[in-house]
Short mmCIF file of C-alpha atoms in Angstrom, two decimals:
data_model
loop_
_atom_site.label_atom_id
_atom_site.label_comp_id
_atom_site.label_asym_id
_atom_site.label_seq_id
_atom_site.Cartn_x
_atom_site.Cartn_y
_atom_site.Cartn_z
CA MET F 1 92.92 71.85 52.08
CA THR F 2 96.07 70.99 49.20
CA GLU F 3 95.62 67.67 47.82
CA ALA F 4 99.23 65.49 48.00
CA MET F 5 101.15 66.03 44.81
CA GLU F 6 100.57 62.97 42.14
CA ILE F 7 104.02 61.24 42.54
CA PRO F 8 105.64 61.01 38.83
CA GLY F 9 106.44 57.37 37.57
CA GLY F 10 103.96 55.77 39.78
CA ASP F 11 105.21 51.90 40.74
CA ALA F 12 108.66 52.32 38.98
CA TYR F 13 109.55 55.22 40.85
CA LEU F 14 108.38 53.34 44.30
CA ALA F 15 110.39 50.39 42.81
CA ALA F 16 113.46 52.57 42.43
CA ILE F 17 113.34 54.32 45.56
CA ALA F 18 112.80 51.18 47.31
CA GLY F 19 116.55 49.62 45.54
CA ILE F 20 118.28 53.11 46.74
CA VAL F 21 117.15 52.53 50.12
CA ALA F 22 117.85 49.27 50.80
CA ASP F 23 121.46 50.21 48.69
CA VAL F 24 121.62 52.96 51.14
CA GLU F 25 121.10 50.89 54.56
CA ASP F 26 123.90 48.10 53.14
CA VAL F 27 126.44 50.70 52.62
CA GLU F 28 125.33 52.35 56.03
CA ARG F 29 126.37 48.62 57.58
CA ARG F 30 129.89 48.23 56.02
CA MET F 31 130.49 51.89 56.65
CA ALA F 32 130.10 51.33 60.24
CA ALA F 33 131.86 47.86 60.24
CA VAL F 34 134.96 50.04 58.25
CA GLN F 35 134.49 52.72 60.61
CA ILE F 36 134.69 50.66 63.81
CA ALA F 37 137.60 48.71 62.39
CA GLN F 38 139.42 52.36 61.96
CA LEU F 39 139.05 53.24 65.70
CA ARG F 40 139.98 50.06 66.87
CA THR F 41 143.20 50.24 64.70
CA LEU F 42 144.11 53.87 65.76
CA ALA F 43 143.21 52.86 69.45
CA ALA F 44 146.28 50.13 69.31
CA ALA F 45 148.68 52.55 67.77
CA GLY F 46 147.63 54.73 71.11
CA ARG F 47 148.34 51.61 73.05
CA LEU F 48 151.43 50.49 71.54
CA ALA F 49 152.59 54.45 71.92
CA GLU F 50 152.13 54.04 75.38
CA GLU F 51 153.61 51.06 75.53
CA GLN F 52 156.98 51.94 73.98
CA GLY F 53 156.99 55.06 75.69
CA ALA F 54 156.53 53.86 79.21
CA PRO F 55 159.69 51.99 80.59
CA PRO F 56 160.96 52.20 83.73
CA ASN F 57 162.20 55.51 84.57
CA ALA F 58 160.95 57.05 81.44
CA LYS F 59 160.15 60.82 80.83
CA VAL F 60 157.05 62.13 79.98
CA THR F 61 158.39 63.55 76.91
CA LEU F 62 159.42 60.28 75.44
CA HIS F 63 155.72 58.91 75.01
CA ASP F 64 155.04 62.08 73.77
CA MET F 65 157.82 61.80 70.88
CA VAL F 66 156.91 57.58 70.17
CA LEU F 67 152.96 58.90 70.07
CA ARG F 68 154.12 61.85 67.40
CA SER F 69 156.35 59.62 65.40
CA ILE F 70 153.46 56.67 65.09
CA ALA F 71 151.44 59.26 64.18
CA ALA F 72 153.53 60.60 61.41
CA GLU F 73 153.84 57.23 60.21
CA ILE F 74 150.08 56.74 59.61
CA GLY F 75 149.50 59.94 58.33
CA GLY F 76 151.82 59.34 55.75
CA ALA F 77 149.81 56.33 54.76
CA MET F 78 146.21 58.41 55.40
CA ARG F 79 147.53 61.35 53.33
CA THR F 80 146.77 63.52 56.13
CA THR F 81 148.94 65.43 58.78
CA ASP F 82 150.68 63.86 62.12
CA ARG F 83 148.64 66.15 64.24
CA THR F 84 145.32 65.31 62.70
CA VAL F 85 146.24 61.52 63.51
CA GLN F 86 147.31 62.27 67.12
CA ARG F 87 144.14 63.85 67.85
CA ARG F 88 142.28 61.00 66.16
CA ILE F 89 144.43 58.41 68.41
CA GLY F 90 143.00 60.36 71.38
CA GLU F 91 139.50 60.32 70.36
CA ALA F 92 139.72 56.62 69.19
CA ARG F 93 141.27 55.41 72.41
CA VAL F 94 138.54 57.39 74.48
CA THR F 95 135.60 56.07 72.17
CA ILE F 96 137.14 52.16 72.04
CA GLU F 97 138.38 51.83 75.81
CA GLY F 98 136.29 54.72 77.46
CA PHE F 99 132.94 53.53 75.94
CA PRO F 100 133.02 49.82 74.63
CA ALA F 101 129.19 49.29 75.20
CA ALA F 102 128.26 51.93 73.07
CA VAL F 103 130.74 50.66 70.32
CA ALA F 104 129.09 47.53 70.48
CA ALA F 105 125.34 48.45 70.39
CA TRP F 106 127.01 50.43 67.10
CA GLU F 107 128.48 47.22 65.73
CA ALA F 108 125.33 45.55 66.65
CA GLY F 109 123.22 48.32 64.64
CA ARG F 110 121.42 49.38 67.86
CA ILE F 111 122.81 52.72 67.09
CA VAL F 112 124.63 54.74 64.76
CA ARG F 113 127.61 56.44 64.51
CA GLY F 114 126.21 60.15 65.31
CA HIS F 115 124.73 58.64 68.72
CA VAL F 116 128.05 56.93 69.62
CA LYS F 117 129.57 60.60 69.14
CA ALA F 118 126.92 61.90 71.25
CA ILE F 119 127.08 59.38 73.90
CA VAL F 120 131.06 59.87 74.86
CA GLU F 121 131.00 63.74 74.10
CA THR F 122 128.14 64.26 76.55
CA GLY F 123 129.70 61.15 79.13
CA LEU F 124 133.33 62.79 79.08
CA ASN F 125 131.40 65.33 81.31
CA LEU F 126 131.30 62.57 84.36
CA PRO F 127 134.17 61.38 85.88
CA ALA F 128 135.69 58.24 84.36
CA GLU F 129 134.35 55.96 87.17
CA MET F 130 130.70 56.93 85.90
CA TRP F 131 131.00 56.29 82.42
CA ALA F 132 129.65 52.58 81.85
CA GLU F 133 126.25 53.49 83.78
CA PHE F 134 125.78 56.44 81.87
CA GLU F 135 126.45 54.56 78.68
CA ALA F 136 124.25 51.60 79.65
CA ILE F 137 121.35 54.13 80.26
CA ALA F 138 122.29 56.32 77.26
CA ILE F 139 122.15 53.07 74.80
CA GLU F 140 118.65 52.58 75.77
CA ARG F 141 117.42 56.25 75.07
CA CYS F 142 119.60 56.28 71.54
CA GLU F 143 117.66 53.42 70.09
CA GLY F 144 114.78 54.46 67.76
CA GLU F 145 115.71 58.01 67.79
CA THR F 146 118.05 60.34 65.97
CA PRO F 147 121.36 61.55 67.66
CA ASN F 148 120.64 65.30 67.38
CA ARG F 149 117.21 64.67 68.92
CA VAL F 150 118.45 62.54 71.81
CA ARG F 151 121.21 64.72 72.26
CA GLY F 152 119.84 67.12 74.81
CA GLU F 153 118.26 64.09 76.84
CA LEU F 154 121.84 62.91 77.10
CA GLU F 155 123.48 66.30 78.40
CA ILE F 156 120.71 66.34 80.97
CA LEU F 157 121.09 63.06 81.83
CA ALA F 158 125.07 63.43 82.52
CA HIS F 159 124.38 66.65 84.10
CA ARG F 160 121.93 65.03 87.08
CA MET F 161 124.19 61.88 87.64
CA HIS F 162 127.60 64.39 87.99
CA PRO F 163 128.42 64.17 91.41
CA ARG F 164 128.95 68.43 91.55
CA SER F 165 125.32 70.16 91.18
CA PHE F 166 124.94 71.59 87.62
CA ALA F 167 124.90 75.05 89.09
CA GLU F 168 128.11 75.04 90.93
CA ARG F 169 129.41 74.08 87.73
CA HIS F 170 127.56 76.82 85.48
CA GLU F 171 128.79 79.46 87.78
CA GLU F 172 132.79 78.32 87.52
CA ALA F 173 131.88 77.93 83.37
CA ALA F 174 130.32 81.42 83.41
CA ALA F 175 133.14 83.09 84.82
CA ARG F 176 134.99 82.11 81.67
CA ARG F 177 132.68 84.14 79.14
CA CYS F 178 134.04 85.78 76.69
CA VAL F 179 134.57 87.67 73.50
CA ARG F 180 136.92 86.65 70.91
CA LEU F 181 137.97 88.11 67.34
CA ILE F 182 139.47 85.47 64.91
CA PRO F 183 140.77 87.22 61.59
CA GLY F 184 139.27 85.43 58.41
CA ARG F 185 140.22 85.70 54.89
CA ASP F 186 138.92 88.32 52.40
CA GLY F 187 138.92 91.11 54.92
CA MET F 188 136.05 89.21 57.10
CA SER F 189 136.67 88.05 60.36
CA ASP F 190 134.48 85.83 63.14
CA LEU F 191 133.34 87.46 66.53
CA ILE F 192 132.61 84.70 68.55
CA ALA F 193 130.66 85.38 72.11
CA THR F 194 130.82 82.46 74.94
CA LEU F 195 127.69 83.20 76.80
CA PRO F 196 125.25 81.34 78.75
CA THR F 197 123.12 78.85 76.72
CA VAL F 198 119.96 80.97 77.41
CA ILE F 199 121.48 84.83 76.85
CA ALA F 200 122.92 83.23 73.54
CA GLU F 201 119.40 81.71 72.31
CA GLY F 202 117.77 84.67 73.05
CA ILE F 203 120.19 87.02 71.05
CA HIS F 204 119.89 84.59 68.15
CA ASP F 205 115.90 84.32 68.40
CA ARG F 206 115.47 88.58 68.73
CA LEU F 207 117.62 88.36 65.86
CA THR F 208 115.79 86.01 63.61
CA GLN F 209 112.44 88.02 64.75
CA GLN F 210 113.98 90.85 63.35
CA ALA F 211 115.47 89.81 60.16
CA ARG F 212 112.21 87.71 59.23
CA ALA F 213 110.56 91.24 59.81
CA ILE F 214 112.28 93.10 57.70
CA VAL F 215 112.12 90.35 54.77
CA ASP F 216 108.59 90.40 55.00
CA THR F 217 107.94 94.15 55.04
CA ARG F 218 110.36 94.21 51.63
CA GLU F 219 108.30 91.25 50.25
CA GLU F 220 104.99 93.10 50.85
CA ARG F 221 105.95 96.29 49.38
CA SER F 222 107.12 94.59 46.16
CA ALA F 223 104.35 92.11 45.75
CA PRO F 224 101.24 94.56 45.21
CA LEU F 225 103.02 96.48 42.38
CA GLY F 226 104.95 93.44 40.49
CA VAL F 227 108.40 94.95 41.56
CA ILE F 228 111.05 92.73 42.15
CA ALA F 229 112.55 94.04 45.63
CA THR F 230 115.80 95.59 45.17
CA ASP F 231 117.38 94.55 48.86
CA GLY F 232 118.57 90.78 47.94
CA ARG F 233 119.82 90.17 51.09
CA SER F 234 119.16 86.17 52.74
CA THR F 235 117.88 85.91 55.87
CA ASP F 236 121.40 84.94 57.38
CA GLN F 237 123.01 88.65 56.02
CA VAL F 238 120.08 90.38 57.45
CA ARG F 239 120.46 89.11 60.84
CA ALA F 240 124.14 89.84 60.73
CA ASP F 241 123.62 93.35 59.25
CA VAL F 242 121.16 93.77 62.11
CA LEU F 243 123.60 92.38 64.81
CA ALA F 244 126.28 94.89 63.59
CA ASP F 245 123.42 97.56 63.96
CA LEU F 246 122.72 96.68 67.43
CA LEU F 247 126.49 96.44 68.80
CA LEU F 248 127.57 100.29 66.73
CA ALA F 249 124.62 101.69 67.64
CA GLY F 250 122.84 100.63 70.04
CA THR F 251 119.31 100.05 67.58
CA PRO F 252 118.61 99.15 63.95
CA SER F 253 120.03 101.81 61.78
CA LEU F 254 117.34 102.11 59.23
CA ASP F 255 113.72 99.77 60.61
CA ASP F 256 112.32 98.72 57.13
CA THR F 257 109.48 98.11 58.85
CA ARG F 258 108.36 101.25 59.74
CA ASP F 259 110.75 103.72 57.41
CA THR F 260 112.24 105.26 60.92
CA THR F 261 114.63 104.41 63.09
CA ALA F 262 114.09 102.24 66.07
CA GLY F 263 110.28 101.55 65.13
CA PRO F 264 108.81 98.57 65.81
CA LEU F 265 111.74 96.54 64.86
CA GLY F 266 113.70 97.73 67.73
CA ALA F 267 110.58 96.69 70.10
CA ILE F 268 110.94 92.95 69.54
CA ARG F 269 112.29 90.68 72.38
CA ALA F 270 113.43 87.77 72.46
CA ARG F 271 111.39 84.32 73.15
CA VAL F 272 112.78 81.04 74.59
CA GLN F 273 111.00 77.59 75.96
CA VAL F 274 112.21 76.47 79.34
CA LEU F 275 111.08 73.45 81.10
CA ILE F 276 111.81 73.76 84.90
CA PRO F 277 110.87 70.59 87.09
CA ALA F 278 108.59 71.85 90.22
CA ALA F 279 111.94 70.84 92.74
CA THR F 280 114.10 72.68 90.75
CA LEU F 281 111.43 75.93 90.89
CA THR F 282 111.31 75.90 94.44
CA GLY F 283 114.87 75.27 95.09
CA ALA F 284 114.50 72.06 96.21
CA ASP F 285 116.78 70.57 93.59
CA ASP F 286 119.82 72.35 91.73
CA GLY F 287 119.68 70.21 88.50
CA PRO F 288 119.52 71.63 85.17
CA CYS F 289 116.43 72.62 83.27
CA ASP F 290 115.66 72.10 79.84
CA LEU F 291 115.50 75.14 76.94
CA THR F 292 113.27 73.22 74.80
CA GLY F 293 114.89 72.17 71.44
CA ARG F 294 118.29 73.17 72.08
CA SER F 295 120.24 72.02 75.26
CA PRO F 296 120.21 72.27 79.14
CA ILE F 297 120.54 75.73 81.15
CA ASP F 298 121.49 76.61 85.05
CA PRO F 299 118.48 76.71 87.26
CA ALA F 300 119.19 80.06 88.92
CA THR F 301 118.76 81.23 85.18
CA ALA F 302 115.80 79.18 85.10
CA ARG F 303 114.19 80.60 88.26
CA THR F 304 114.78 84.36 86.87
CA LEU F 305 112.68 83.37 83.87
CA ALA F 306 109.84 81.73 85.92
CA GLY F 307 109.46 85.14 88.19
CA ALA F 308 109.61 87.56 85.23
CA THR F 309 106.79 85.53 83.03
CA HIS F 310 103.63 86.69 82.47
CA VAL F 311 102.24 82.84 81.76
CA TRP F 312 102.23 80.52 83.90
CA GLU F 313 101.98 76.29 83.10
CA ARG F 314 101.27 74.45 85.49
CA LEU F 315 101.40 70.88 83.91
CA PHE F 316 100.45 67.46 85.25
CA HIS F 317 102.10 64.14 83.81
CA ASP F 318 100.50 60.69 84.09
CA PRO F 319 102.53 58.83 86.71
CA THR F 320 103.09 55.88 84.27
CA THR F 321 103.99 57.22 81.02
CA GLY F 322 104.97 60.59 82.12
CA VAL F 323 102.98 62.02 79.11
CA THR F 324 101.49 65.42 79.67
CA VAL F 325 98.27 64.97 80.12
CA ALA F 326 96.58 68.40 81.54
CA THR F 327 97.17 72.37 82.36
CA ASP F 328 95.31 74.49 84.31
CA SER F 329 96.25 77.51 81.48
CA TYR F 330 93.34 80.24 80.59
CA ARG F 331 95.52 83.08 78.88
CA VAL F 332 95.20 83.28 74.90
CA PRO F 333 96.59 81.54 73.10
CA SER F 334 94.40 78.86 74.55
CA GLY F 335 95.38 76.62 76.91
CA MET F 336 94.79 73.93 74.29
CA ARG F 337 97.74 75.49 72.45
CA ARG F 338 100.06 75.84 75.20
CA PHE F 339 99.50 72.11 76.25
CA LEU F 340 100.73 71.20 72.83
CA GLN F 341 103.54 73.12 73.20
CA ALA F 342 104.37 71.47 76.65
CA ARG F 343 103.65 67.98 75.07
CA ASP F 344 105.35 68.23 71.97
CA GLN F 345 108.40 70.51 72.72
CA HIS F 346 109.41 70.26 69.22
CA CYS F 347 108.46 69.43 65.53
CA ARG F 348 106.83 65.83 65.80
CA PHE F 349 108.57 64.64 62.42
CA PRO F 350 110.88 61.84 62.85
CA GLY F 351 114.50 63.47 63.63
CA CYS F 352 113.24 67.30 63.85
CA ARG F 353 113.90 69.19 67.05
CA VAL F 354 113.11 72.98 65.78
CA ALA F 355 111.49 73.92 69.18
CA ALA F 356 107.53 73.92 69.43
CA ILE F 357 107.04 78.24 69.52
CA ARG F 358 108.44 78.15 65.97
CA CYS F 359 106.37 75.68 64.64
CA GLU F 360 102.75 75.33 63.71
CA VAL F 361 99.74 73.54 65.28
CA ASP F 362 98.56 70.89 62.77
CA HIS F 363 95.29 69.34 62.57
CA THR F 364 96.88 65.47 62.01
CA HIS F 365 93.49 64.69 60.34
CA ASP F 366 92.79 67.74 58.17
CA HIS F 367 89.92 70.21 59.48
CA ALA F 368 88.25 70.58 55.93
CA LEU F 369 88.04 66.46 55.50
CA GLY F 370 86.42 66.80 59.18
CA GLY F 371 89.21 66.74 61.41
CA ARG F 372 88.31 68.16 65.03
CA THR F 373 90.44 70.50 66.91
CA GLU F 374 90.98 68.89 70.09
CA LEU F 375 94.64 67.46 71.61
CA SER F 376 94.53 63.80 70.04
CA ASN F 377 94.67 65.69 67.00
CA LEU F 378 96.58 68.34 67.05
CA ALA F 379 100.60 68.21 66.78
CA HIS F 380 103.53 70.67 66.00
CA LEU F 381 104.77 70.46 62.87
CA CYS F 382 107.73 73.05 61.71
CA GLN F 383 107.07 74.78 58.15
CA ARG F 384 109.28 72.37 56.15
CA HIS F 385 107.55 69.51 57.33
CA HIS F 386 104.12 70.86 57.39
CA SER F 387 104.62 71.05 53.89
CA MET F 388 105.56 67.81 53.54
CA LYS F 389 102.76 66.64 54.78
CA GLN F 390 100.44 68.65 52.70
CA PHE F 391 102.31 68.17 49.60
CA THR F 392 103.68 64.61 49.11
CA ALA F 393 102.72 61.12 49.89
CA TRP F 394 103.98 60.83 53.52
CA LYS F 395 101.34 60.30 55.57
CA VAL F 396 100.50 60.21 59.66
CA ARG F 397 98.05 59.61 61.66
CA GLN F 398 97.82 60.04 65.70
CA LEU F 399 97.54 57.41 68.31
CA ARG F 400 96.48 57.74 71.92
CA GLY F 401 99.03 59.33 74.00
CA GLY F 402 100.11 61.73 71.60
CA VAL F 403 101.79 59.20 69.59
CA LEU F 404 102.63 59.99 65.99
CA GLU F 405 102.58 57.09 62.77
CA TRP F 406 104.38 58.35 60.00
CA THR F 407 104.09 56.48 56.64
CA SER F 408 106.41 56.79 54.14
CA PRO F 409 105.92 56.86 50.20
CA LEU F 410 107.29 53.46 50.33
CA GLY F 411 105.05 52.31 53.21
CA ARG F 412 107.56 52.27 56.01
CA ILE F 413 106.35 53.33 59.35
CA TYR F 414 108.15 55.45 61.48
CA ARG F 415 106.66 55.70 65.37
CA GLU F 416 106.94 59.31 66.80
CA ASP F 417 106.48 58.50 70.36
CA ALA F 418 105.81 61.80 72.97
CA PRO F 419 108.84 63.47 74.20
CA THR F 420 109.77 62.65 77.65
CA PRO F 421 108.80 65.15 79.99
CA ALA F 422 111.48 66.97 82.21
CA VAL F 423 110.00 66.08 85.07
CA ALA F 424 107.73 62.90 85.90
CA PHE F 425 106.03 61.38 88.98
CA THR F 426 105.09 57.64 90.24
CA PRO F 427 102.76 57.41 92.45
CA ALA F 428 103.34 56.61 96.40
CA ALA F 429 102.50 53.38 98.14
CA THR F 430 99.39 54.06 100.03
CA HIS F 431 98.92 52.13 103.36
CA PRO F 432 95.41 51.47 105.55
CA GLY F 433 94.19 54.59 107.35
CA ASP F 434 96.06 56.90 104.81
CA PRO F 435 93.36 59.52 103.49
CA ALA F 436 92.34 59.57 100.16
CA PRO F 437 94.15 61.23 97.38
CA PHE F 438 92.25 64.27 96.23
#
């Protein structure tokens, strides 16, 4: 066990941090007020253009010219281009007029700007007449969560509320898959592939595993001899180089993990973690499934992955709270580890969304100090936040139901609830004469 680092400065340091945090909160409140005021002003400019450009028998081009003129006027004051202002006017009108409840919640301090952005962007997938219903639910989901953590849940919510099935819409979107080349500066270009999410996630995961294998091998070879590795590439650079090798030659040109071509590196395969509701798995429902830590995927792809997997995890959820309470897994790694992956889904530090399959299982109460290896004392933490727990004054304790209670060095408490499962059940009403449940 490694003891937490002693914070330099003691009470004076903590007092200084407390003052900074208080100032940040005050600045955030004032910034929110200014940002909302700016949105309303830009939306008013858009409405003025619509009113002035829509007299009887007016042509469509008249409204556009009026909007351009107003945007140019505002652009001069803001020292930005009229095109940028015109785009921002459109975004402001959608936010202010299309999602007024979200703006009101932002103004009241219930949510922040990132939440509003997530609500608007995910809500736009729905017909306009459903926006009010969607944002009412979305605002409740956003409270107490960070925008990046809740965005995936909002995407799935919007997909499930949509009058057309997710499978149907995904099929149309998949038909538009493509690869684009965008020339850049200094002899560089961006190669952009628009692909189904699970394919893109798998590609990125495999490249990441291969890059890490190369970097780890490089470090192992240099350390025993005390020699600094001559290959100074970052993980991002190695990942890009491996991608180029695979596309141009079909295999890594040089497998640094064995000094031969197409060695262990080429055998690495992608891993993805998917949560599939039982109804979707059986075909009774065509709703979206959850690519954990990322975004929704279509049900057909999820069923294909389920059919090819060697690991099955049947999950049982508490009918009241929806928290996962059991699994009938049996393979190594143990059912306990897979149970925790299903429960946690991602890193359990507030706001972090690193998928559980890329995290470490941590003993909340240190094992070296008597902490037991049991579900109520284990949770997933990514490497960054695992280190923070070990080496800083951040503390955590685990409550019932997988709830983590984090305490900052200033004594602030952040509650981290177990993520809501992709599917939850409620007990059916029983009647006299019904057989007893089994």
